[in-house]
Coordinates of C-alpha atoms in Angstrom, one line a residue:
X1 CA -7.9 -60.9 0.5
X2 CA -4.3 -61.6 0.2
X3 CA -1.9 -60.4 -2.9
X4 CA -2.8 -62.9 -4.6
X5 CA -6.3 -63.1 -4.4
X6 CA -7.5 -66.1 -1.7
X7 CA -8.8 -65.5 1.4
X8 CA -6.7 -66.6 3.9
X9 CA -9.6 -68.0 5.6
X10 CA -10.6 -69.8 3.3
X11 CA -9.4 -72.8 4.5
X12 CA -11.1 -73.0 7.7
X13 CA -13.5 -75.5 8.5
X14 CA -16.5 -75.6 10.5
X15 CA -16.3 -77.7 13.1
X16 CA -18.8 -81.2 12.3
X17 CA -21.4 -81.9 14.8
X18 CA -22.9 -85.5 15.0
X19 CA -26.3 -86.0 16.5
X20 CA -28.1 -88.4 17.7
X21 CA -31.2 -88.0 19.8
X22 CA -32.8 -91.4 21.2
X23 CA -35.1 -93.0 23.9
X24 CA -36.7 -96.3 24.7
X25 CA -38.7 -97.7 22.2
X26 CA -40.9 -100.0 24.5
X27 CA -42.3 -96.4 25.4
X28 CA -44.0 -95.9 22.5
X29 CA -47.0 -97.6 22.3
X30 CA -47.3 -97.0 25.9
X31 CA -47.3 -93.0 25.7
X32 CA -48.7 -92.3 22.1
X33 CA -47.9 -88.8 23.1
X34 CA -44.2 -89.1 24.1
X35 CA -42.5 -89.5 21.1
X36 CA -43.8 -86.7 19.2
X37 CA -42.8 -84.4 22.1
X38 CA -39.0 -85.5 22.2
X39 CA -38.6 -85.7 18.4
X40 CA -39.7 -81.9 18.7
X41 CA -37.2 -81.4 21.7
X42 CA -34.1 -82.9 19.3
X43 CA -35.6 -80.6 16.6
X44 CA -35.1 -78.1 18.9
X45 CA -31.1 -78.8 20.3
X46 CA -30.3 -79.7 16.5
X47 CA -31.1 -76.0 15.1
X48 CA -29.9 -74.1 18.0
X49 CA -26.4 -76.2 17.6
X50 CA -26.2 -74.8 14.2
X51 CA -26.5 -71.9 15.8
X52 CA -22.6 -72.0 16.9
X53 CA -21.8 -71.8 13.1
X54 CA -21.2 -75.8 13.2
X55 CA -22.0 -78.0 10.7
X56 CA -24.1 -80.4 12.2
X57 CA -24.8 -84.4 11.0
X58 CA -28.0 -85.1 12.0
X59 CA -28.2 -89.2 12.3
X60 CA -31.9 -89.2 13.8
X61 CA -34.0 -90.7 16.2
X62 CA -33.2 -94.1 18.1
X63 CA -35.0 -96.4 19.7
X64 CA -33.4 -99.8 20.2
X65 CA -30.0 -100.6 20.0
X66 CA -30.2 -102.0 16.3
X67 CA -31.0 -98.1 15.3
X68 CA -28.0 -97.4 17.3
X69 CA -25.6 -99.0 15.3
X70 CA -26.8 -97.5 12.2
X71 CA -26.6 -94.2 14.0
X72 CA -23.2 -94.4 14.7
X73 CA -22.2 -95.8 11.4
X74 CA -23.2 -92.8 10.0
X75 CA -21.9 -90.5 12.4
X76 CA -18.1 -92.4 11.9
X77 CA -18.8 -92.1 7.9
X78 CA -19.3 -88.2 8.1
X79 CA -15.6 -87.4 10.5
X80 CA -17.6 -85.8 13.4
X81 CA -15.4 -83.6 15.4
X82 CA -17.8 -83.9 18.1
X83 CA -20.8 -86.0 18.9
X84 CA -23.5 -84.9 20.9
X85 CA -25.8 -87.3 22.2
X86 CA -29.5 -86.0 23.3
X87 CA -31.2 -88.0 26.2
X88 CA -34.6 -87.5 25.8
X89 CA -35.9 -89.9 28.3
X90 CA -34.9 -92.9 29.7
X91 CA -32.7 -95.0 26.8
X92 CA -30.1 -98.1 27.6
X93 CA -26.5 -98.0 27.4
X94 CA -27.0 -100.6 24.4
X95 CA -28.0 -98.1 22.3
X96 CA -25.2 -95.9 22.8
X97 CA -22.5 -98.0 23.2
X98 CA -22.0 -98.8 19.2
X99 CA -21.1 -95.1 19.0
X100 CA -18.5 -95.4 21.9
X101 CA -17.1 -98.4 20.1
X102 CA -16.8 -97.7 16.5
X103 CA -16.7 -93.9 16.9
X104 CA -13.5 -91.9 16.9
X105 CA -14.8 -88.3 17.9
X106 CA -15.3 -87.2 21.4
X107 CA -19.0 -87.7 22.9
X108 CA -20.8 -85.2 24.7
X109 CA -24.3 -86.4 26.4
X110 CA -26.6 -83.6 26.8
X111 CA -29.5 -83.9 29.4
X112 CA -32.0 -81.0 28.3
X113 CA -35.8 -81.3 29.6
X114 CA -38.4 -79.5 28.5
X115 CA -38.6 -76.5 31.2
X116 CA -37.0 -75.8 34.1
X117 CA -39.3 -78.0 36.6
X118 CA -42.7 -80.2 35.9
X119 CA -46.1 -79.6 37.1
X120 CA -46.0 -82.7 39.5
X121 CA -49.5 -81.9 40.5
X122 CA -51.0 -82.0 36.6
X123 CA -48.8 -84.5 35.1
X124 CA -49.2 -88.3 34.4
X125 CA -46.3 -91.0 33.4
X126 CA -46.0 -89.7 30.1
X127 CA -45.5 -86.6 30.4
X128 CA -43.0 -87.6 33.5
X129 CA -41.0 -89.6 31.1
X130 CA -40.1 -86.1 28.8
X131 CA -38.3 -85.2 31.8
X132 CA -36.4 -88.3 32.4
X133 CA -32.8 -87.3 30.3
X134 CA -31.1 -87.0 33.5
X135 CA -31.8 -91.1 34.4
X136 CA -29.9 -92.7 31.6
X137 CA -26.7 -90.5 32.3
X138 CA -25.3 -92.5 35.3
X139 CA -25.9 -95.4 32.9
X140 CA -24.1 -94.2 30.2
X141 CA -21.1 -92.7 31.8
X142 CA -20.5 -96.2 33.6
X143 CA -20.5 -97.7 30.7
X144 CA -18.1 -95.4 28.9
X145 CA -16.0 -96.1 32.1
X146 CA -15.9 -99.3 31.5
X147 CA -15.3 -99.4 27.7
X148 CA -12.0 -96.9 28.3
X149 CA -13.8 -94.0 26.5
X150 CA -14.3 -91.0 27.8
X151 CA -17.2 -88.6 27.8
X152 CA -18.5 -85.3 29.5
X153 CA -21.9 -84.2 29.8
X154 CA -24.2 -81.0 29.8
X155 CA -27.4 -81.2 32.1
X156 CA -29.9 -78.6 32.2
X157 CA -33.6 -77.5 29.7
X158 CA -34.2 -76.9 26.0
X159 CA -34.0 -72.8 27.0
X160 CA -31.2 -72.9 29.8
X161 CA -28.7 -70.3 28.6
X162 CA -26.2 -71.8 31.1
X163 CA -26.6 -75.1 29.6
X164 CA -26.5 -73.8 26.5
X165 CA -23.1 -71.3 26.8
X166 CA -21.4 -74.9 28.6
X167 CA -22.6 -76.9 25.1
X168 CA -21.0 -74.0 23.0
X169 CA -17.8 -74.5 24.6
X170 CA -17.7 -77.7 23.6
X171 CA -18.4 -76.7 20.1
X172 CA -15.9 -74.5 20.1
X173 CA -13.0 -76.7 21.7
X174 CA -14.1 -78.8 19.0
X175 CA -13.7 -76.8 16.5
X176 CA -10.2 -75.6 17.8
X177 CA -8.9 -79.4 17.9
X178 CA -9.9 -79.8 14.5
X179 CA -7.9 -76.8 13.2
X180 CA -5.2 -78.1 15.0
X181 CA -5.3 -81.5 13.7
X182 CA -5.5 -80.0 10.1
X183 CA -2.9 -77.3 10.9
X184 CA 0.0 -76.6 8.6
X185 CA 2.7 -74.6 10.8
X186 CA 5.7 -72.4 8.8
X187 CA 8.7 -72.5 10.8
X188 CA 10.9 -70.1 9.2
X189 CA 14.7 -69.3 9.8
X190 CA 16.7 -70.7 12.9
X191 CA 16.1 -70.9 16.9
X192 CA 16.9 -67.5 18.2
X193 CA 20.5 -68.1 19.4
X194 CA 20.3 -69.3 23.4
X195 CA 16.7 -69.8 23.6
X196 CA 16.6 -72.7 25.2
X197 CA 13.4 -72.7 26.2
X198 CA 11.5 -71.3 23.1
X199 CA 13.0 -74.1 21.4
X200 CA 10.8 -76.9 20.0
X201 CA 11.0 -80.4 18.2
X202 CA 8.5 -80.1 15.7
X203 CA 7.5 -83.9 15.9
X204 CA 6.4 -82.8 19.1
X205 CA 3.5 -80.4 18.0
X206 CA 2.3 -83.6 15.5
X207 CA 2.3 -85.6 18.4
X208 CA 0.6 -83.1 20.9
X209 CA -1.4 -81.1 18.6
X210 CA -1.7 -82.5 15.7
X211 CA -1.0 -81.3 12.5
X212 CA 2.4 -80.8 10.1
X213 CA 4.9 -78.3 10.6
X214 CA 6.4 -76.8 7.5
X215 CA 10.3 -76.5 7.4
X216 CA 10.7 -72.5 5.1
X217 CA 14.0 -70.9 4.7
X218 CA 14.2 -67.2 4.5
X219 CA 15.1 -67.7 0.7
X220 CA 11.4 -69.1 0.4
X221 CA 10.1 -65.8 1.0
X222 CA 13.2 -63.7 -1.1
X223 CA 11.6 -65.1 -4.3
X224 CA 8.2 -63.9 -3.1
X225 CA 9.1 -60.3 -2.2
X226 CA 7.5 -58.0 -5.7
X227 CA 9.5 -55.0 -6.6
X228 CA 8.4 -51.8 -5.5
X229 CA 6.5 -51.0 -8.6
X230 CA 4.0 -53.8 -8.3
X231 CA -0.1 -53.2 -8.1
X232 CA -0.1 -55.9 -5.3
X233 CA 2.6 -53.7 -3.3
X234 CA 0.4 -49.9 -4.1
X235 CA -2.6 -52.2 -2.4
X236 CA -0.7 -53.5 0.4
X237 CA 0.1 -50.2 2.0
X238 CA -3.3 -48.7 1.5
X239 CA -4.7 -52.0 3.7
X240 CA -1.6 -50.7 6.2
X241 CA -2.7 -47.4 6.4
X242 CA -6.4 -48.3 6.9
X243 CA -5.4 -51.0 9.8
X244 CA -2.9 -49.1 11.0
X245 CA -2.0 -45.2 12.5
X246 CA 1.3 -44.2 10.8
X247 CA 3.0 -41.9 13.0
X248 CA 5.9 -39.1 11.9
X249 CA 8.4 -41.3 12.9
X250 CA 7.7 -44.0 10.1
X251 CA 10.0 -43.5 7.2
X252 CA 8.8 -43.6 3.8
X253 CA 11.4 -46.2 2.2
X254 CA 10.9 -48.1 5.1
X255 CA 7.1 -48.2 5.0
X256 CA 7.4 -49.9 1.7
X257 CA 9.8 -51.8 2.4
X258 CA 7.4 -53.6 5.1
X259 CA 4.6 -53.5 2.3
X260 CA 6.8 -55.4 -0.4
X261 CA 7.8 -57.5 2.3
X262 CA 3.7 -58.4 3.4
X263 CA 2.9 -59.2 0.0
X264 CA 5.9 -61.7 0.0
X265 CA 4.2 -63.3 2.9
X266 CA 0.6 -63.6 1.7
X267 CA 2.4 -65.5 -1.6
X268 CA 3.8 -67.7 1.2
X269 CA 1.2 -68.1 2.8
X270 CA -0.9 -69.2 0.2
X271 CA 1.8 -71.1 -1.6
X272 CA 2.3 -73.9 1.3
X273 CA -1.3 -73.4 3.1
X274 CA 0.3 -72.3 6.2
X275 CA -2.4 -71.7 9.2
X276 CA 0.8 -70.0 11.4
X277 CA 4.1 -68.9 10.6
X278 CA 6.9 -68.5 13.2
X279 CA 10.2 -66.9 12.0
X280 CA 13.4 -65.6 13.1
X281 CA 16.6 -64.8 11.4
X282 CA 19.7 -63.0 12.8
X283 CA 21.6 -61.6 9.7
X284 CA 24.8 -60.1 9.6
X285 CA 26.0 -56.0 8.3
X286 CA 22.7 -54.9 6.2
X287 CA 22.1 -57.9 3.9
X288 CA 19.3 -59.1 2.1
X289 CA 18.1 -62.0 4.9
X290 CA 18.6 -59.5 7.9
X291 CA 16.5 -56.9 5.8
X292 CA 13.7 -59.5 5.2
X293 CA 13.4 -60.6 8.9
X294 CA 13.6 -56.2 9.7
X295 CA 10.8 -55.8 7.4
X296 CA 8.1 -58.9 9.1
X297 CA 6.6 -57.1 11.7
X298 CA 3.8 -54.8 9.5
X299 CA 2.9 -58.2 6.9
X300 CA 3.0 -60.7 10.1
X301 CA 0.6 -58.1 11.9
X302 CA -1.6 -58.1 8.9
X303 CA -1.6 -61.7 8.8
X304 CA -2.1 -62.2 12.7
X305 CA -5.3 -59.8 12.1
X306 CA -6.5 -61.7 9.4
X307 CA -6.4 -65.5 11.4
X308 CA -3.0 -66.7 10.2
X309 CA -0.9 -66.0 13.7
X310 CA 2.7 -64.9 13.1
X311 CA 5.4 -64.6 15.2
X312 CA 8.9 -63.7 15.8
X313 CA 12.0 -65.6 17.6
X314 CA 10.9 -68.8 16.1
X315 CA 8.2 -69.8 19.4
X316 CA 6.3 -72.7 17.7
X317 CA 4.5 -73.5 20.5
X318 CA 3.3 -69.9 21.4
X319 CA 2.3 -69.7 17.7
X320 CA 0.0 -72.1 18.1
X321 CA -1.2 -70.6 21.6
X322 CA -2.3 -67.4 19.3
X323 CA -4.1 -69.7 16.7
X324 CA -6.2 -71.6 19.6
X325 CA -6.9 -67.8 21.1
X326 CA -8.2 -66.4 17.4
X327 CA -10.1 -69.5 16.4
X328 CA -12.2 -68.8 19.7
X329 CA -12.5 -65.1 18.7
X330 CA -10.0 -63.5 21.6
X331 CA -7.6 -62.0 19.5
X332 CA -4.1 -64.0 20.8
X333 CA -0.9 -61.8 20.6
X334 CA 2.5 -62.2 21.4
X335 CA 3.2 -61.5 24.9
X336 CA 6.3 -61.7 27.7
X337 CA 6.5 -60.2 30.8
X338 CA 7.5 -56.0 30.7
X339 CA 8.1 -54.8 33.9
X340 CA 6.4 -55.0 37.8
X341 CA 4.6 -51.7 39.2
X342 CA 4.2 -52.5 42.7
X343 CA 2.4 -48.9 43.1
X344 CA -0.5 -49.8 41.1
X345 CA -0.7 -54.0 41.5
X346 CA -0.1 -54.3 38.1
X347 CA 1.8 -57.1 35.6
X348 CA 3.0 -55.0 32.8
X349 CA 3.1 -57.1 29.7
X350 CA 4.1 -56.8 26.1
X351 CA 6.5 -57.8 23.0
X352 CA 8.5 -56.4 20.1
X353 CA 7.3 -57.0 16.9
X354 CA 4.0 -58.9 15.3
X355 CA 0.3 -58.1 17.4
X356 CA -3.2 -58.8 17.1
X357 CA -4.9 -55.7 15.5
X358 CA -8.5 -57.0 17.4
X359 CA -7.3 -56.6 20.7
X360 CA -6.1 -52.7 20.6
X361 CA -7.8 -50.2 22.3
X362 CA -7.6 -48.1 19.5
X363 CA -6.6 -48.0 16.1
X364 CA -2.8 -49.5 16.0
X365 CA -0.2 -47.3 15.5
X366 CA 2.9 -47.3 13.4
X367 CA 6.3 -46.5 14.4
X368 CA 9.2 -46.4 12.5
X369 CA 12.4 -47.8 15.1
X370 CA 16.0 -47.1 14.2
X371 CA 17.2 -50.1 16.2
X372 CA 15.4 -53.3 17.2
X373 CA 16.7 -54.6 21.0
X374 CA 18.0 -57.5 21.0
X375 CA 17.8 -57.7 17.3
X376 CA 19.4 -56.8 14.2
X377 CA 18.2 -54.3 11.6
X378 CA 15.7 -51.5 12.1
X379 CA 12.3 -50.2 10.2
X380 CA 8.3 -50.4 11.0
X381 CA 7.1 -51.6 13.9
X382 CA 3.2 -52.0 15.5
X383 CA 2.5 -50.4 18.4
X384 CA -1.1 -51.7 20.2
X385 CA -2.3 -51.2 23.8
X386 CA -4.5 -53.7 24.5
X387 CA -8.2 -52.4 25.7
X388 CA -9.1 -52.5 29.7
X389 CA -11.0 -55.0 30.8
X390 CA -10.7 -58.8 30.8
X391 CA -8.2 -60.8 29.3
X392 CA -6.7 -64.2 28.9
X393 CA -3.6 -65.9 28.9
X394 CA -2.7 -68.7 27.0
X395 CA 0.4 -70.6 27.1
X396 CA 1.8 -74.0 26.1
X397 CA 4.5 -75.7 28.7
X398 CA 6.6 -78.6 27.5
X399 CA 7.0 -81.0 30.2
X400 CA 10.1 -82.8 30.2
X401 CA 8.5 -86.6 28.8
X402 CA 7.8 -84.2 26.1
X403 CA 4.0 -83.5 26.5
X404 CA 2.5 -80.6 26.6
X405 CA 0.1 -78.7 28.7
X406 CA -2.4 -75.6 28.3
X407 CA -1.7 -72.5 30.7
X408 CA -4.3 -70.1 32.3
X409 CA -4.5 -67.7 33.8
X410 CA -7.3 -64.2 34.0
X411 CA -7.2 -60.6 34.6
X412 CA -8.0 -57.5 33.7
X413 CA -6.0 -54.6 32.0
X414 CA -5.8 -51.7 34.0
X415 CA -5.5 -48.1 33.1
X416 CA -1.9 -46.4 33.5
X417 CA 1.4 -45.0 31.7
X418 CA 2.3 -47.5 28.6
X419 CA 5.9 -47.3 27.3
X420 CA 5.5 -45.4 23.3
X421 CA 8.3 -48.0 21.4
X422 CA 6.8 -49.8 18.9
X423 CA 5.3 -52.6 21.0
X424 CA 1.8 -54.0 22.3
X425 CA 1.6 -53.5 25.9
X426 CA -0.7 -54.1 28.1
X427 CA -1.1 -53.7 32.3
X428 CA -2.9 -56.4 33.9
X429 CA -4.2 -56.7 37.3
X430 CA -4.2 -60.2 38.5
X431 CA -5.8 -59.4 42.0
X432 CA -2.9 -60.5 44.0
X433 CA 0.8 -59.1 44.7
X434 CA 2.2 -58.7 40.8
X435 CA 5.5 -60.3 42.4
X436 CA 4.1 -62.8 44.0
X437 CA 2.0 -63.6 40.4
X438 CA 5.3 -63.6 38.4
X439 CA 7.1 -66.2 40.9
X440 CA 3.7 -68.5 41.0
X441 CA 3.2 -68.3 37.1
X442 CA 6.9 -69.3 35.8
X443 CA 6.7 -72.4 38.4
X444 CA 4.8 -73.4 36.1
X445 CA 7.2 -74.7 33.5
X446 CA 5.8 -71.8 31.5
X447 CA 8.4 -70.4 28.6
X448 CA 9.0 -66.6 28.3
X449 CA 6.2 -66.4 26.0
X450 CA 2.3 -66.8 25.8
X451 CA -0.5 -65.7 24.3
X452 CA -3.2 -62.9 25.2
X453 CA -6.9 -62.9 24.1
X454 CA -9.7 -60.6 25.5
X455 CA -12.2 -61.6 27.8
X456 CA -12.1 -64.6 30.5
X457 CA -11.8 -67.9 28.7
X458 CA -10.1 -70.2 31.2
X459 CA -13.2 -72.8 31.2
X460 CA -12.9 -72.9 27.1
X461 CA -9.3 -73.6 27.1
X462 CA -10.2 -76.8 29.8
X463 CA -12.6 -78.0 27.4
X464 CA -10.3 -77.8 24.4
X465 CA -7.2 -80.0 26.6
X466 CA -9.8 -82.1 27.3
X467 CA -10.4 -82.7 23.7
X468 CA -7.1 -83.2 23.1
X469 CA -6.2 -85.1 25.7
X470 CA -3.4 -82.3 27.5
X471 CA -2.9 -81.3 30.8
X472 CA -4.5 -78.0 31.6
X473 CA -3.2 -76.0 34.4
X474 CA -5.3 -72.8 35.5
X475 CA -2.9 -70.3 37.6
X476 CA -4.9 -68.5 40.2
X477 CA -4.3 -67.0 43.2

């Protein structure tokens, strides 16, 4: 809960599923048997997509292309993120292409039969025809061709884990393009001086991503910040010291400074429905702006933890890297390249500043930092090393028309010696030469900034720039 009592999360929004199962009606009287059998089947995909905490718009059975269009009047009334389309048996593109016409959300056709093969030797037409998803498909897909809309598909049975894991993805990529078209971004402060690349024309996120972006001046969060004295502040640093590790060199004053400062973003957070925040202010000899931007790191941190990504050096785009990574459950934090060790094969990554509390290896320390490098001011930083195994990263490249692409790339964090200043570092092991890695991965247009996520999630971020209509570009060597 924030300081002023809403949950942060509560404006997240499950992704909307459309449904809409179908096959040929002339069947019917033919195969008394048939129907019953695939209107169990669609029972059957219908719960388990419910399963991927979606909520799911269930338009029914179809059997002519009259039943179609009332389908897919419904599914357009109800602002499906995603439609999925269950062949059950043969069907004609007529009774599908209403939805590709009137529809606005993406279509997925899934091909599930009953069990992984038939018993040719046992089986008669009708129970052929329950296995028959996979005909209409070709059928379908030339006819999206040809109406300019596109489509992917899942093929596999009703129990096919595989299947099942490729469907999710979709869900899930759904479910991220709808957070970004609802997203509300905080830009806060000014571009950190000389950053060209960082630097981002907020019309272009609308226009790539979706969403608004929120102009905030630092003064926006000065009339937010409680005195020392308040309840909200006393509750603030208990949450930091249950999150967080405070080590000896954390100063006291300092501490709560951070803490009066966190409660000042929650209030801003809640005030303008902000899904991400990315600041950055340089300040000048101690006063009260440069002491704000000084005391970010332990509120954004708590923030970043609780799905509401924040970030330093104003890097927009990156910001919204971390939300994509969290709304898939990876964590996302805010990463640059460290240093090369050639002995072990490893990337060594990290940043200053704001981290992802869900990706530490253990419980995230707290450091207190006379100087920030390359910044002004000094106080309490986080300190996270990011757990071995798998991991993602997640970047956004602005091409010069102004589009944007997804970035890609997997590894795995290695053991080794981690730098102890105040910031989340990681070592990651890309299988290849570590030089050769760095050279091939800012070819790609890539800014000095990305996101990192645990686990391997390359094929998830495909199926969300599909969704939304970006480039993806997967970096391996």
């Amino acid at each position: 809960m924030t300081a002023t009592g809403q949950d942060v999360g509560a404006r997240r929004r499950r992704p909307v599923i459309g449904l809409v199962a179908g096959g040929l009606g002339a069947y019917w009287p033919q195969f008394p048997d048939l129907l019953p059998r695939l209107r169990s089947s669609a029972g059957t995909v219908a719960r388990r997509l419910r399963g991927f905490d979606a909520e799911v718009v269930d338009a029914g059975f179809v059997s002519d292309a009259e039943e179609g269009a009332v389908a897919a009047d419904r599914l357009r009334a109800a602002d499906c993120d995603l439609v999925v389309c269950f062949l059950t048996t043969y069907m004609t593109s007529s009774m599908v292409a209403p939805i590709a016409r009137r529809g606005r959300a993406p279509v997925l056709f899934v091909n599930l039969q009953p069990t992984e093969s038939m018993d040719h030797a046992a089986f008669d037409t009708g129970q052929w025809l329950a296995y028959c998803g996979a005909c209409p498909l070709p059928e379908m897909a030339n006819m999206f061709e040809r109406l300019g809309v596109d489509f992917r598909s899942v093929s596999g049975y009703l129990e096919d884990e595989r299947a099942w894991e490729r469907i999710g993805r979709w869900i899930r990529a759904a479910g991220v393009r709808r957070t970004l078209l609802d997203a509300r971004h905080g830009l806060m402060g000014h571009l950190y001086p000389g950053m060209m690349d960082v630097s981002t024309d907020p019309t272009l996120i609308t226009r790539n991503l979706g969403g608004h972006v929120e102009v905030l001046e630092f003064d926006d969060l000065r009339e937010r910040v409680p005195d020392g004295g308040e309840e909200a502040v006393a509750a603030k640093l208990a949450e930091a010291r249950e999150v967080f590790e405070p080590t000896d060199s954390v100063v006291g004053d300092e501490l709560l400074w951070g803490a009066r400062v966190a409660v000042g973003l929650d209030r801003l957070v809640d005030d303008f429905s902000l899904d991400s925040l990315s600041y950055y202010h340089r300040g000048l000899a101690g006063e009260l702006h440069e002491r704000l931007g000084a005391g970010m790191i332990l509120g954004a941190s708590l923030l970043t933890a609780r799905g509401v990504p924040a970030v330093g050096e104003y890097e927009l785009r990156t910001c919204a890297a971390m939300l994509m990574m969290d709304r898939i459950g990876a964590g996302g934090s805010f990463t640059e390249l460290q240093a090369l060790d050639f002995t072990r094969g490893h990337v060594e990554m990290g940043h200053d500043g704001p981290a992802h509390p869900a990706i530490s290896a253990r419980r995230p320390l707290l450091r207190g930092l006379g100087v920030y490098h390359g910044k002004r001011g000094w106080g309490v930083s986080v300190e996270c090393d990011v757990r071995p195994g798998p991991v993602t990263l997640l970047g956004v490249i602005q091409r010069r028309d102004g589009s944007f692409a997804l970035l890609t790339a997997e590894g795995r964090t290695g053991e080794g010696p981690l730098l102890r200043i105040g910031n989340t570092t990681s070592r990651v092991d890309f299988g290849c030469d570590p030089g050769e890695w760095v050279d091939a991965w800012s070819a790609t247009g890539i800014s000095h900034h990305w996101a990192l996520g645990v686990g391997h999630h390359a094929a998830q971020f495909r199926a969300v720039a599909e969704l939304m209509g970006l480039e993806h570009v997967h970096l391996a060597l």
